[in-house]
Amino acid sequence: MAYAIAALFGLVIGSFLNVCIYRLPRDLSIVWPASRCTTCGRELRWFENIPVLSYAALRGRCRTCDQRISPMYPAIELLTAAVFAGTFAACGLSWMLPIRLLFGCAMIVLLVIDLQHQILPNEITLPGIALGLVFSLVGPPGWRDALLGALAGGGLLWLVAWGYERWRGVEGLGFGDVKMLAMIGAFLGWKSMLLTLVAASLIGSLTAATLLLARRADWQSKLPLGTFLAIAAIPSGLVGDAVVSWYLSFYS
Ligand SMILES: [Zn+2]
């Protein structure tokens, strides 16, 4: 029952994340005006704004202009519901719950915006670094781990970006990725930040290999590192500590 409530809450928040994902990269306000059809601009009625259900009832088309509504909308609502249920399972009713939920929401927004626009908005990453550090003053991972996580995460990717640009003469890694990993380090601490980076690189390499084999990409194609970081950071935020101690247990 509690998981169902968490998931339901996630569906509603997911609907708001859709608004952020659409409007942030376009520099539009996320609170005004009300949601509209992105094709014909008609304002949506309340019954067209119900997460997942409206999409299913309208069979994925606008009632006025009959244009297809992207299946990304219900997919993001369902993903948010899953992340909320998973976060509740990991944190229970603790004060870590709202912190991890906020982190999960930020990661979902960055995941999709990087995938669609190849940018990671400062509006999320910069306050994210600050918030992660502030939260660490009162809870895990503690301010030392968080500060080290932010500095090491940002520093590591900044070094890679700088080195790549010197070596190839082109930008291979955006500064957005640098700020995003600093944010992940600030929220999760340096150990789970490293775990996130390793897992994201693995997922990214596997995706690249699959796309190359399927000839959907070539060696010049750019992959959205932010998307892979977000996919790895959400579970790392929930079970990262357990995975890191399990891994270290082999060395002690
Ligand atoms: Zn329309």
PDB file of C-alpha atoms and ligand atoms in Angstrom:
ATOM      1  CA  MET A   1       0.000   0.000   0.000  1.00  0.00           C
ATOM      2  CA  ALA A   2       2.738   2.461   0.981  1.00  0.00           C
ATOM      3  CA  TYR A   3       4.620   1.607  -2.249  1.00  0.00           C
ATOM      4  CA  ALA A   4       1.476   2.269  -4.274  1.00  0.00           C
ATOM      5  CA  ILE A   5       1.115   5.701  -2.666  1.00  0.00           C
ATOM      6  CA  ALA A   6       4.797   6.451  -3.362  1.00  0.00           C
ATOM      7  CA  ALA A   7       4.349   5.381  -6.997  1.00  0.00           C
ATOM      8  CA  LEU A   8       1.169   7.438  -7.384  1.00  0.00           C
ATOM      9  CA  PHE A   9       2.938  10.463  -5.964  1.00  0.00           C
ATOM     10  CA  GLY A  10       5.739   9.733  -8.469  1.00  0.00           C
ATOM     11  CA  LEU A  11       3.279   9.761 -11.395  1.00  0.00           C
ATOM     12  CA  VAL A  12       2.075  13.233 -10.451  1.00  0.00           C
ATOM     13  CA  ILE A  13       5.607  14.591  -9.932  1.00  0.00           C
ATOM     14  CA  GLY A  14       6.649  12.889 -13.189  1.00  0.00           C
ATOM     15  CA  SER A  15       4.014  14.947 -14.959  1.00  0.00           C
ATOM     16  CA  PHE A  16       5.653  18.105 -13.562  1.00  0.00           C
ATOM     17  CA  LEU A  17       9.117  16.815 -14.588  1.00  0.00           C
ATOM     18  CA  ASN A  18       7.766  16.554 -18.155  1.00  0.00           C
ATOM     19  CA  VAL A  19       7.004  20.272 -18.008  1.00  0.00           C
ATOM     20  CA  CYS A  20      10.545  21.008 -16.773  1.00  0.00           C
ATOM     21  CA  ILE A  21      12.075  18.778 -19.453  1.00  0.00           C
ATOM     22  CA  TYR A  22      10.139  20.551 -22.211  1.00  0.00           C
ATOM     23  CA  ARG A  23      10.511  24.128 -20.970  1.00  0.00           C
ATOM     24  CA  LEU A  24      13.981  24.378 -19.348  1.00  0.00           C
ATOM     25  CA  PRO A  25      16.010  23.940 -22.571  1.00  0.00           C
ATOM     26  CA  ARG A  26      13.666  26.401 -24.334  1.00  0.00           C
ATOM     27  CA  ASP A  27      14.110  29.034 -21.600  1.00  0.00           C
ATOM     28  CA  LEU A  28      10.367  29.039 -20.823  1.00  0.00           C
ATOM     29  CA  SER A  29       8.858  29.481 -17.365  1.00  0.00           C
ATOM     30  CA  ILE A  30       8.099  26.191 -15.638  1.00  0.00           C
ATOM     31  CA  VAL A  31       5.149  27.620 -13.655  1.00  0.00           C
ATOM     32  CA  TRP A  32       3.320  29.629 -16.313  1.00  0.00           C
ATOM     33  CA  PRO A  33       1.337  29.217 -18.554  1.00  0.00           C
ATOM     34  CA  ALA A  34      -0.730  26.027 -18.208  1.00  0.00           C
ATOM     35  CA  SER A  35       0.250  22.976 -20.287  1.00  0.00           C
ATOM     36  CA  ARG A  36      -0.512  23.182 -23.993  1.00  0.00           C
ATOM     37  CA  CYS A  37      -0.419  20.880 -26.981  1.00  0.00           C
ATOM     38  CA  THR A  38       3.094  21.422 -28.345  1.00  0.00           C
ATOM     39  CA  THR A  39       1.792  21.313 -31.920  1.00  0.00           C
ATOM     40  CA  CYS A  40      -1.409  23.396 -32.033  1.00  0.00           C
ATOM     41  CA  GLY A  41      -0.882  25.339 -28.801  1.00  0.00           C
ATOM     42  CA  ARG A  42      -4.351  24.620 -27.360  1.00  0.00           C
ATOM     43  CA  GLU A  43      -4.424  24.696 -23.572  1.00  0.00           C
ATOM     44  CA  LEU A  44      -4.978  21.268 -22.074  1.00  0.00           C
ATOM     45  CA  ARG A  45      -8.117  20.579 -20.009  1.00  0.00           C
ATOM     46  CA  TRP A  46      -7.732  18.966 -16.583  1.00  0.00           C
ATOM     47  CA  PHE A  47      -8.736  15.517 -17.858  1.00  0.00           C
ATOM     48  CA  GLU A  48      -6.017  15.667 -20.524  1.00  0.00           C
ATOM     49  CA  ASN A  49      -3.399  16.244 -17.837  1.00  0.00           C
ATOM     50  CA  ILE A  50      -3.802  13.053 -15.825  1.00  0.00           C
ATOM     51  CA  PRO A  51      -0.524  11.096 -15.833  1.00  0.00           C
ATOM     52  CA  VAL A  52      -0.415   8.040 -18.147  1.00  0.00           C
ATOM     53  CA  LEU A  53      -4.238   7.641 -18.127  1.00  0.00           C
ATOM     54  CA  SER A  54      -4.856  10.671 -20.362  1.00  0.00           C
ATOM     55  CA  TYR A  55      -2.262   9.451 -22.833  1.00  0.00           C
ATOM     56  CA  ALA A  56      -3.911   6.018 -22.935  1.00  0.00           C
ATOM     57  CA  ALA A  57      -7.442   7.445 -23.190  1.00  0.00           C
ATOM     58  CA  LEU A  58      -6.463   9.841 -26.014  1.00  0.00           C
ATOM     59  CA  ARG A  59      -4.519   7.011 -27.707  1.00  0.00           C
ATOM     60  CA  GLY A  60      -1.484   9.295 -27.873  1.00  0.00           C
ATOM     61  CA  ARG A  61      -3.069  12.009 -30.021  1.00  0.00           C
ATOM     62  CA  CYS A  62      -4.186  15.612 -29.454  1.00  0.00           C
ATOM     63  CA  ARG A  63      -8.016  15.966 -29.567  1.00  0.00           C
ATOM     64  CA  THR A  64      -7.790  19.154 -31.645  1.00  0.00           C
ATOM     65  CA  CYS A  65      -4.972  18.741 -34.144  1.00  0.00           C
ATOM     66  CA  ASP A  66      -4.702  14.933 -34.043  1.00  0.00           C
ATOM     67  CA  GLN A  67      -0.894  15.178 -33.863  1.00  0.00           C
ATOM     68  CA  ARG A  68       0.921  12.367 -32.080  1.00  0.00           C
ATOM     69  CA  ILE A  69       1.877  13.033 -28.457  1.00  0.00           C
ATOM     70  CA  SER A  70       5.353  11.694 -27.704  1.00  0.00           C
ATOM     71  CA  PRO A  71       5.315   8.397 -25.764  1.00  0.00           C
ATOM     72  CA  MET A  72       8.185   9.961 -23.803  1.00  0.00           C
ATOM     73  CA  TYR A  73       5.578  11.721 -21.624  1.00  0.00           C
ATOM     74  CA  PRO A  74       3.933   8.607 -20.126  1.00  0.00           C
ATOM     75  CA  ALA A  75       7.342   6.855 -20.120  1.00  0.00           C
ATOM     76  CA  ILE A  76       8.846   9.601 -17.921  1.00  0.00           C
ATOM     77  CA  GLU A  77       5.800   9.506 -15.619  1.00  0.00           C
ATOM     78  CA  LEU A  78       6.183   5.738 -15.210  1.00  0.00           C
ATOM     79  CA  LEU A  79       9.950   6.057 -14.685  1.00  0.00           C
ATOM     80  CA  THR A  80       9.378   8.666 -11.975  1.00  0.00           C
ATOM     81  CA  ALA A  81       6.803   6.382 -10.321  1.00  0.00           C
ATOM     82  CA  ALA A  82       9.359   3.534 -10.307  1.00  0.00           C
ATOM     83  CA  VAL A  83      12.093   5.794  -8.909  1.00  0.00           C
ATOM     84  CA  PHE A  84       9.746   7.017  -6.147  1.00  0.00           C
ATOM     85  CA  ALA A  85       8.754   3.460  -5.183  1.00  0.00           C
ATOM     86  CA  GLY A  86      12.417   2.356  -5.238  1.00  0.00           C
ATOM     87  CA  THR A  87      13.541   5.347  -3.172  1.00  0.00           C
ATOM     88  CA  PHE A  88      10.822   4.656  -0.615  1.00  0.00           C
ATOM     89  CA  ALA A  89      11.936   1.009  -0.458  1.00  0.00           C
ATOM     90  CA  ALA A  90      15.547   2.071   0.192  1.00  0.00           C
ATOM     91  CA  CYS A  91      14.987   5.019   2.551  1.00  0.00           C
ATOM     92  CA  GLY A  92      11.676   4.276   4.274  1.00  0.00           C
ATOM     93  CA  LEU A  93      10.001   7.190   6.015  1.00  0.00           C
ATOM     94  CA  SER A  94      13.236   8.942   6.939  1.00  0.00           C
ATOM     95  CA  TRP A  95      14.488  12.447   6.409  1.00  0.00           C
ATOM     96  CA  MET A  96      16.761  10.983   3.679  1.00  0.00           C
ATOM     97  CA  LEU A  97      13.609  10.237   1.659  1.00  0.00           C
ATOM     98  CA  PRO A  98      12.903  13.814   0.458  1.00  0.00           C
ATOM     99  CA  ILE A  99      16.626  14.388  -0.243  1.00  0.00           C
ATOM    100  CA  ARG A 100      16.941  11.257  -2.389  1.00  0.00           C
ATOM    101  CA  LEU A 101      13.599  11.966  -4.114  1.00  0.00           C
ATOM    102  CA  LEU A 102      14.801  15.454  -5.041  1.00  0.00           C
ATOM    103  CA  PHE A 103      18.068  13.979  -6.337  1.00  0.00           C
ATOM    104  CA  GLY A 104      16.180  11.337  -8.341  1.00  0.00           C
ATOM    105  CA  CYS A 105      13.941  13.996  -9.927  1.00  0.00           C
ATOM    106  CA  ALA A 106      16.944  16.140 -10.900  1.00  0.00           C
ATOM    107  CA  MET A 107      18.627  13.079 -12.453  1.00  0.00           C
ATOM    108  CA  ILE A 108      15.505  12.180 -14.486  1.00  0.00           C
ATOM    109  CA  VAL A 109      15.284  15.732 -15.863  1.00  0.00           C
ATOM    110  CA  LEU A 110      19.014  15.767 -16.774  1.00  0.00           C
ATOM    111  CA  LEU A 111      18.752  12.264 -18.291  1.00  0.00           C
ATOM    112  CA  VAL A 112      16.087  13.296 -20.791  1.00  0.00           C
ATOM    113  CA  ILE A 113      17.297  16.846 -21.551  1.00  0.00           C
ATOM    114  CA  ASP A 114      20.819  15.581 -22.341  1.00  0.00           C
ATOM    115  CA  LEU A 115      19.346  12.836 -24.541  1.00  0.00           C
ATOM    116  CA  GLN A 116      17.148  15.285 -26.474  1.00  0.00           C
ATOM    117  CA  HIS A 117      19.226  18.473 -26.538  1.00  0.00           C
ATOM    118  CA  GLN A 118      22.804  17.465 -25.609  1.00  0.00           C
ATOM    119  CA  ILE A 119      22.847  20.045 -22.822  1.00  0.00           C
ATOM    120  CA  LEU A 120      22.766  19.861 -19.025  1.00  0.00           C
ATOM    121  CA  PRO A 121      21.143  23.093 -17.801  1.00  0.00           C
ATOM    122  CA  ASN A 122      23.030  25.125 -15.176  1.00  0.00           C
ATOM    123  CA  GLU A 123      19.625  25.798 -13.578  1.00  0.00           C
ATOM    124  CA  ILE A 124      19.794  22.232 -12.239  1.00  0.00           C
ATOM    125  CA  THR A 125      23.487  21.368 -11.863  1.00  0.00           C
ATOM    126  CA  LEU A 126      24.646  24.528 -10.034  1.00  0.00           C
ATOM    127  CA  PRO A 127      21.913  24.655  -7.353  1.00  0.00           C
ATOM    128  CA  GLY A 128      22.330  20.861  -7.248  1.00  0.00           C
ATOM    129  CA  ILE A 129      25.984  21.146  -6.174  1.00  0.00           C
ATOM    130  CA  ALA A 130      25.061  23.718  -3.494  1.00  0.00           C
ATOM    131  CA  LEU A 131      22.068  21.720  -2.193  1.00  0.00           C
ATOM    132  CA  GLY A 132      24.036  18.473  -2.043  1.00  0.00           C
ATOM    133  CA  LEU A 133      26.724  20.166   0.057  1.00  0.00           C
ATOM    134  CA  VAL A 134      24.148  21.789   2.368  1.00  0.00           C
ATOM    135  CA  PHE A 135      22.307  18.470   2.927  1.00  0.00           C
ATOM    136  CA  SER A 136      25.622  16.756   3.705  1.00  0.00           C
ATOM    137  CA  LEU A 137      25.975  19.006   6.779  1.00  0.00           C
ATOM    138  CA  VAL A 138      23.087  17.161   8.435  1.00  0.00           C
ATOM    139  CA  GLY A 139      23.291  13.639   7.019  1.00  0.00           C
ATOM    140  CA  PRO A 140      25.135  11.083   4.910  1.00  0.00           C
ATOM    141  CA  PRO A 141      27.575  11.096   3.253  1.00  0.00           C
ATOM    142  CA  GLY A 142      28.802  13.837   5.651  1.00  0.00           C
ATOM    143  CA  TRP A 143      30.354  17.108   4.546  1.00  0.00           C
ATOM    144  CA  ARG A 144      33.913  15.770   4.084  1.00  0.00           C
ATOM    145  CA  ASP A 145      32.814  12.981   1.726  1.00  0.00           C
ATOM    146  CA  ALA A 146      30.437  15.334  -0.083  1.00  0.00           C
ATOM    147  CA  LEU A 147      33.018  18.078  -0.567  1.00  0.00           C
ATOM    148  CA  LEU A 148      35.596  15.550  -1.727  1.00  0.00           C
ATOM    149  CA  GLY A 149      32.966  13.991  -4.018  1.00  0.00           C
ATOM    150  CA  ALA A 150      32.110  17.332  -5.625  1.00  0.00           C
ATOM    151  CA  LEU A 151      35.762  18.362  -6.071  1.00  0.00           C
ATOM    152  CA  ALA A 152      36.956  14.947  -7.277  1.00  0.00           C
ATOM    153  CA  GLY A 153      33.931  14.416  -9.561  1.00  0.00           C
ATOM    154  CA  GLY A 154      34.190  17.838 -11.161  1.00  0.00           C
ATOM    155  CA  GLY A 155      37.985  17.785 -11.211  1.00  0.00           C
ATOM    156  CA  LEU A 156      38.228  14.339 -12.784  1.00  0.00           C
ATOM    157  CA  LEU A 157      35.910  15.098 -15.703  1.00  0.00           C
ATOM    158  CA  TRP A 158      37.381  18.572 -16.117  1.00  0.00           C
ATOM    159  CA  LEU A 159      40.799  16.964 -16.525  1.00  0.00           C
ATOM    160  CA  VAL A 160      39.435  14.468 -19.066  1.00  0.00           C
ATOM    161  CA  ALA A 161      37.698  17.276 -20.981  1.00  0.00           C
ATOM    162  CA  TRP A 162      40.803  19.461 -20.948  1.00  0.00           C
ATOM    163  CA  GLY A 163      43.097  16.594 -21.957  1.00  0.00           C
ATOM    164  CA  TYR A 164      40.846  15.461 -24.773  1.00  0.00           C
ATOM    165  CA  GLU A 165      40.599  18.961 -26.192  1.00  0.00           C
ATOM    166  CA  ARG A 166      44.388  19.397 -26.109  1.00  0.00           C
ATOM    167  CA  TRP A 167      44.868  16.000 -27.729  1.00  0.00           C
ATOM    168  CA  ARG A 168      42.222  16.078 -30.457  1.00  0.00           C
ATOM    169  CA  GLY A 169      41.704  19.819 -30.837  1.00  0.00           C
ATOM    170  CA  VAL A 170      37.916  19.418 -30.508  1.00  0.00           C
ATOM    171  CA  GLU A 171      35.590  19.440 -27.553  1.00  0.00           C
ATOM    172  CA  GLY A 172      34.708  15.850 -26.616  1.00  0.00           C
ATOM    173  CA  LEU A 173      33.178  16.457 -23.224  1.00  0.00           C
ATOM    174  CA  GLY A 174      30.968  19.347 -22.276  1.00  0.00           C
ATOM    175  CA  PHE A 175      31.412  21.445 -19.162  1.00  0.00           C
ATOM    176  CA  GLY A 176      27.847  20.420 -18.258  1.00  0.00           C
ATOM    177  CA  ASP A 177      29.080  16.874 -17.581  1.00  0.00           C
ATOM    178  CA  VAL A 178      31.743  18.295 -15.253  1.00  0.00           C
ATOM    179  CA  LYS A 179      29.137  20.182 -13.192  1.00  0.00           C
ATOM    180  CA  MET A 180      26.763  17.213 -13.202  1.00  0.00           C
ATOM    181  CA  LEU A 181      29.354  14.813 -11.765  1.00  0.00           C
ATOM    182  CA  ALA A 182      30.261  17.445  -9.161  1.00  0.00           C
ATOM    183  CA  MET A 183      26.563  17.526  -8.193  1.00  0.00           C
ATOM    184  CA  ILE A 184      26.456  13.715  -7.972  1.00  0.00           C
ATOM    185  CA  GLY A 185      29.567  13.792  -5.759  1.00  0.00           C
ATOM    186  CA  ALA A 186      28.024  16.465  -3.516  1.00  0.00           C
ATOM    187  CA  PHE A 187      24.865  14.388  -2.992  1.00  0.00           C
ATOM    188  CA  LEU A 188      26.325  10.882  -2.818  1.00  0.00           C
ATOM    189  CA  GLY A 189      29.901  11.370  -1.589  1.00  0.00           C
ATOM    190  CA  TRP A 190      33.097  10.425  -3.411  1.00  0.00           C
ATOM    191  CA  LYS A 191      32.705   6.617  -3.209  1.00  0.00           C
ATOM    192  CA  SER A 192      29.264   6.428  -4.782  1.00  0.00           C
ATOM    193  CA  MET A 193      30.343   9.166  -7.216  1.00  0.00           C
ATOM    194  CA  LEU A 194      33.195   6.911  -8.446  1.00  0.00           C
ATOM    195  CA  LEU A 195      30.780   3.954  -8.616  1.00  0.00           C
ATOM    196  CA  THR A 196      28.425   6.117 -10.707  1.00  0.00           C
ATOM    197  CA  LEU A 197      31.241   7.142 -13.060  1.00  0.00           C
ATOM    198  CA  VAL A 198      32.416   3.524 -13.560  1.00  0.00           C
ATOM    199  CA  ALA A 199      28.861   2.231 -14.085  1.00  0.00           C
ATOM    200  CA  ALA A 200      28.015   5.101 -16.466  1.00  0.00           C
ATOM    201  CA  SER A 201      31.174   4.450 -18.524  1.00  0.00           C
ATOM    202  CA  LEU A 202      30.250   0.763 -18.743  1.00  0.00           C
ATOM    203  CA  ILE A 203      26.668   1.481 -19.817  1.00  0.00           C
ATOM    204  CA  GLY A 204      27.952   4.095 -22.278  1.00  0.00           C
ATOM    205  CA  SER A 205      30.526   1.719 -23.806  1.00  0.00           C
ATOM    206  CA  LEU A 206      27.970  -1.068 -24.169  1.00  0.00           C
ATOM    207  CA  THR A 207      25.527   1.349 -25.811  1.00  0.00           C
ATOM    208  CA  ALA A 208      28.243   2.627 -28.154  1.00  0.00           C
ATOM    209  CA  ALA A 209      29.270  -0.924 -29.089  1.00  0.00           C
ATOM    210  CA  THR A 210      25.656  -1.892 -29.772  1.00  0.00           C
ATOM    211  CA  LEU A 211      25.050   1.213 -31.908  1.00  0.00           C
ATOM    212  CA  LEU A 212      28.295   0.650 -33.860  1.00  0.00           C
ATOM    213  CA  LEU A 213      27.435  -2.999 -34.531  1.00  0.00           C
ATOM    214  CA  ALA A 214      23.933  -2.029 -35.623  1.00  0.00           C
ATOM    215  CA  ARG A 215      25.489   0.700 -37.791  1.00  0.00           C
ATOM    216  CA  ARG A 216      23.284   3.297 -36.105  1.00  0.00           C
ATOM    217  CA  ALA A 217      26.369   5.317 -35.163  1.00  0.00           C
ATOM    218  CA  ASP A 218      29.985   5.802 -36.263  1.00  0.00           C
ATOM    219  CA  TRP A 219      33.200   6.674 -34.439  1.00  0.00           C
ATOM    220  CA  GLN A 220      32.410  10.387 -34.788  1.00  0.00           C
ATOM    221  CA  SER A 221      29.027  10.101 -33.064  1.00  0.00           C
ATOM    222  CA  LYS A 222      28.638  11.810 -29.710  1.00  0.00           C
ATOM    223  CA  LEU A 223      26.941   9.992 -26.880  1.00  0.00           C
ATOM    224  CA  PRO A 224      25.161  11.836 -24.067  1.00  0.00           C
ATOM    225  CA  LEU A 225      27.377  11.149 -21.051  1.00  0.00           C
ATOM    226  CA  GLY A 226      24.904  13.007 -18.799  1.00  0.00           C
ATOM    227  CA  THR A 227      22.198  10.484 -19.704  1.00  0.00           C
ATOM    228  CA  PHE A 228      24.429   7.553 -18.679  1.00  0.00           C
ATOM    229  CA  LEU A 229      25.530   9.358 -15.501  1.00  0.00           C
ATOM    230  CA  ALA A 230      21.873   9.847 -14.520  1.00  0.00           C
ATOM    231  CA  ILE A 231      20.986   6.198 -15.241  1.00  0.00           C
ATOM    232  CA  ALA A 232      23.868   5.092 -12.985  1.00  0.00           C
ATOM    233  CA  ALA A 233      23.427   7.779 -10.309  1.00  0.00           C
ATOM    234  CA  ILE A 234      19.819   6.944  -9.374  1.00  0.00           C
ATOM    235  CA  PRO A 235      20.534   3.362  -8.190  1.00  0.00           C
ATOM    236  CA  SER A 236      23.937   4.461  -6.815  1.00  0.00           C
ATOM    237  CA  GLY A 237      22.141   6.945  -4.574  1.00  0.00           C
ATOM    238  CA  LEU A 238      20.000   4.142  -3.145  1.00  0.00           C
ATOM    239  CA  VAL A 239      22.320   1.121  -2.894  1.00  0.00           C
ATOM    240  CA  GLY A 240      25.738   2.673  -3.665  1.00  0.00           C
ATOM    241  CA  ASP A 241      27.048   2.367  -0.096  1.00  0.00           C
ATOM    242  CA  ALA A 242      26.106  -1.327   0.043  1.00  0.00           C
ATOM    243  CA  VAL A 243      27.750  -2.019  -3.341  1.00  0.00           C
ATOM    244  CA  VAL A 244      30.942  -0.164  -2.364  1.00  0.00           C
ATOM    245  CA  SER A 245      31.278  -2.054   0.960  1.00  0.00           C
ATOM    246  CA  TRP A 246      30.574  -5.356  -0.807  1.00  0.00           C
ATOM    247  CA  TYR A 247      33.317  -4.559  -3.338  1.00  0.00           C
ATOM    248  CA  LEU A 248      35.795  -3.460  -0.654  1.00  0.00           C
ATOM    249  CA  SER A 249      35.088  -6.637   1.366  1.00  0.00           C
ATOM    250  CA  PHE A 250      37.178  -8.538  -1.196  1.00  0.00           C
ATOM    251  CA  TYR A 251      40.209  -6.499  -0.198  1.00  0.00           C
ATOM    252  CA  SER A 252      40.015  -6.760   3.560  1.00  0.00           C
TER     253      SER A 252
HETATM  254 ZN    ZN B   1      -2.861  19.842 -30.694  1.00  0.00          ZN
END
